[in-house]
Coordinates of C-alpha atoms in Angstrom, one line a residue:
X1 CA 108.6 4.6 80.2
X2 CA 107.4 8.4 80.3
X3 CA 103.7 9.3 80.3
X4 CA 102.8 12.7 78.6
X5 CA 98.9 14.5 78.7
X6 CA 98.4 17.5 76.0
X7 CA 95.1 19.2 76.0
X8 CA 94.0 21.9 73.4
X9 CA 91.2 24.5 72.1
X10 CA 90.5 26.5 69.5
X11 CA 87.5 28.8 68.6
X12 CA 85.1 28.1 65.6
X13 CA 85.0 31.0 63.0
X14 CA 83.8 31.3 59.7
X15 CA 86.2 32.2 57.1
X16 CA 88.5 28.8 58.0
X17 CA 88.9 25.5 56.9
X18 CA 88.2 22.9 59.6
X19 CA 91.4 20.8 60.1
X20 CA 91.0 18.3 62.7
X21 CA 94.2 15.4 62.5
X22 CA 95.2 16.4 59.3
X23 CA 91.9 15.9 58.0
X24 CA 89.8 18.3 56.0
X25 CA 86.4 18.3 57.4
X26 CA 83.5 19.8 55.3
X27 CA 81.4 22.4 57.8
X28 CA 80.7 25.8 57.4
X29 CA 83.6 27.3 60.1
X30 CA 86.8 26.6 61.2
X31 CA 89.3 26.8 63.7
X32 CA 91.3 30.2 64.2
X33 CA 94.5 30.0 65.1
X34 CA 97.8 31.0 64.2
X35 CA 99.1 27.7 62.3
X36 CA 95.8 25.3 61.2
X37 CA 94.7 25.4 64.5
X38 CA 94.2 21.3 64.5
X39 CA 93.4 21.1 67.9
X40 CA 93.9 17.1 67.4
X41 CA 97.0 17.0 66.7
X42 CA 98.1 20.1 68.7
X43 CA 97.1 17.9 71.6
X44 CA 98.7 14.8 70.7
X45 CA 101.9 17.1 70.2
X46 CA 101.9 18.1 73.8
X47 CA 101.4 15.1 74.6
X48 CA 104.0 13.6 73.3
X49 CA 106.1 17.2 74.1
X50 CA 105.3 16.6 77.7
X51 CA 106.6 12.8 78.0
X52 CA 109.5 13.7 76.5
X53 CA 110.1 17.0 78.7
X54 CA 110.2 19.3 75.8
X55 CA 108.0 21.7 76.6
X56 CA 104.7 22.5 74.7
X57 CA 104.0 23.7 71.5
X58 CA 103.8 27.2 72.3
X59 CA 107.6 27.2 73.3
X60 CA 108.7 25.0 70.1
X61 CA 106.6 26.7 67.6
X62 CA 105.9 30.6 68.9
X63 CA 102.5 31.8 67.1
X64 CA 104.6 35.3 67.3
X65 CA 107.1 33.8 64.6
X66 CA 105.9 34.0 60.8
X67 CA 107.2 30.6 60.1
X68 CA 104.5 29.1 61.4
X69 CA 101.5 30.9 60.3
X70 CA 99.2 28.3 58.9
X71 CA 101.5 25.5 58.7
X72 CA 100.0 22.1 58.6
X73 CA 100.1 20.9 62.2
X74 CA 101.1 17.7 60.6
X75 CA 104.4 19.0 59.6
X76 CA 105.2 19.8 63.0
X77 CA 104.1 16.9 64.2
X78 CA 106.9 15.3 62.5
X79 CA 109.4 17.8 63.8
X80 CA 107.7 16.8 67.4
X81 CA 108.5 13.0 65.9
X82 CA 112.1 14.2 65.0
X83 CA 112.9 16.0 68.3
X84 CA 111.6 13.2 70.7
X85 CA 113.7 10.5 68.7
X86 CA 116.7 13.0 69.3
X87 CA 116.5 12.3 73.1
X88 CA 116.6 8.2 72.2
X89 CA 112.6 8.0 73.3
X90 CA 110.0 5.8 70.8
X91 CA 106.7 6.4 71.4
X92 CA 104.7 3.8 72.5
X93 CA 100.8 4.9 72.0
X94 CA 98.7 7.7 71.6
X95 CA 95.1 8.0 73.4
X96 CA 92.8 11.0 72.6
X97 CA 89.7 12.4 72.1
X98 CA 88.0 15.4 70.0
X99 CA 85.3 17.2 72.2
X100 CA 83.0 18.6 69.6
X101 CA 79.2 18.8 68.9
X102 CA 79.1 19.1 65.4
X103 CA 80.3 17.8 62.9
X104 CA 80.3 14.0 63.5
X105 CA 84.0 13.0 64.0
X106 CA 83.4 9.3 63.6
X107 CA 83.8 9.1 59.3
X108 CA 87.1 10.7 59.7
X109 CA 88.7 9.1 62.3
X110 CA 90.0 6.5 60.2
X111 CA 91.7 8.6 57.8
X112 CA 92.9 11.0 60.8
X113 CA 94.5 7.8 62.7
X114 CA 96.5 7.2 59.0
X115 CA 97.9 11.0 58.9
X116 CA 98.9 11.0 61.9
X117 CA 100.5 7.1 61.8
X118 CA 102.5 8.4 59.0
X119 CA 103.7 11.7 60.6
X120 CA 105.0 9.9 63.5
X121 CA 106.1 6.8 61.5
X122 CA 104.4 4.3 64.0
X123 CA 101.6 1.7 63.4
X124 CA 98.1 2.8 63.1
X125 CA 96.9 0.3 66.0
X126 CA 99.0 2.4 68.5
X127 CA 96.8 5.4 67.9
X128 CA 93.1 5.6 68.9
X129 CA 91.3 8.4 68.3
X130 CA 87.5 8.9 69.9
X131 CA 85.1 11.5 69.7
X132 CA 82.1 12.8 71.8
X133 CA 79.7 16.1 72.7
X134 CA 79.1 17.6 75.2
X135 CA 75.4 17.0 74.9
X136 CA 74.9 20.8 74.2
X137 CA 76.9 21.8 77.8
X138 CA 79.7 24.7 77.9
X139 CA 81.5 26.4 74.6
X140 CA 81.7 23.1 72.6
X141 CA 78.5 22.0 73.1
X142 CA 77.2 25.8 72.6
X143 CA 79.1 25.0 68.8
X144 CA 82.2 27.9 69.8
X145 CA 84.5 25.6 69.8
X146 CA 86.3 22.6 69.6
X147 CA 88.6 21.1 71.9
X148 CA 91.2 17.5 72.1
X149 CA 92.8 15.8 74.7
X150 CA 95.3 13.4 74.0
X151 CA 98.0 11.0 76.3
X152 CA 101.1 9.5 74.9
X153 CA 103.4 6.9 76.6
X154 CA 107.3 6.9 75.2
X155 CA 109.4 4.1 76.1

C-alpha cells in the first residue's frame, strides 16, 4: 500500500468558467489557469501522482506546452489513471476537500464524485468529496480563491 497527499490553488477571475471535479458550477468567476484550472481534481491527481512516485502534475502536464491549455482536467485524470495502472498499482480511495467560501459545494458533490468515478474507473463509494470555508479567513475566505486537498491510498 502507498499513501499519496496532492494539494492545489487557483485564483478566481472573471472571464472563466468555474470547473470544480469536472463539474460546471454556475458563479460569476472562475478559476485561471493554464488547463481548467479544477483545483479538485488537480489535487486528487497529485495525489494519486505522489503514491505512485510519479511526480506532480506540473512535471507530467507542463503549463508551458500548448497541449494542455484548457484541457479538461478530467482527461488527464484518466492519463493519471492510465500511468499509475502502468506501474501494476490500483487505487484504493480518494479523500479530499474543496476550501471555498462561495459557491456552496454541497449540490455538486454528488455529480463531481460520478466524473471523477468514471475517469478513474473505480466505484463511487471509494471517493468522498467534502467541502468547507474558511469562515471569511485568508484568500478563500476573502472569495480570491479556491483551493483542494485530496489523499489517495494505492494498493
Amino acid at each position: 500500500m502507498r499513501i499519496g497527499i496532492g494539494y492545489d490553488v487557483h485564483k478566481l477571475v472573471d472571464g472563466r468558467r468555474l470547473i470544480i471535479g469536472g463539474e460546471t458550477i454556475p458563479y460569476e468567476k472562475g478559476l485561471l489557469g493554464h488547463s481548467d484550472a479544477d483545483v479538485l481534481t488537480h489535487a486528487i491527481m497529485d495525489a494519486i501522482l505522489g503514491a505512485a512516485s510519479l511526480g506532480d502534475i506540473g512535471k507530467l502536464f507542463p503549463d508551458n506546452d500548448s497541449t494542455y491549455k484548457d484541457i479538461s482536467s478530467i482527461e488527464l485524470l484518466e492519463i493519471v489513471r492510465t500511468k499509475v495502472e502502468e506501474k501494476g498499482y490500483k487505487i484504493g480511495n480518494i479523500d479530499s476537500t474543496i476550501i471555498a467560501q462561495k459557491p456552496k459545494m454541497a449540490p455538486y458533490i454528488p455529480l463531481m464524485v460520478k466524473n471523477i468515478s468514471n475517469a478513474l474507473n473505480i466505484e463511487e463509494s471509494d471517493i468522498n468529496i467534502k467541502a468547507t470555508t474558511e469562515e471569511g479567513l485568508g484568500f478563500t475566505g476573502e472569495g480570491l480563491g479556491i483551493s483542494a486537498q485530496a489523499i489517495c491510498l494505492l494498493t
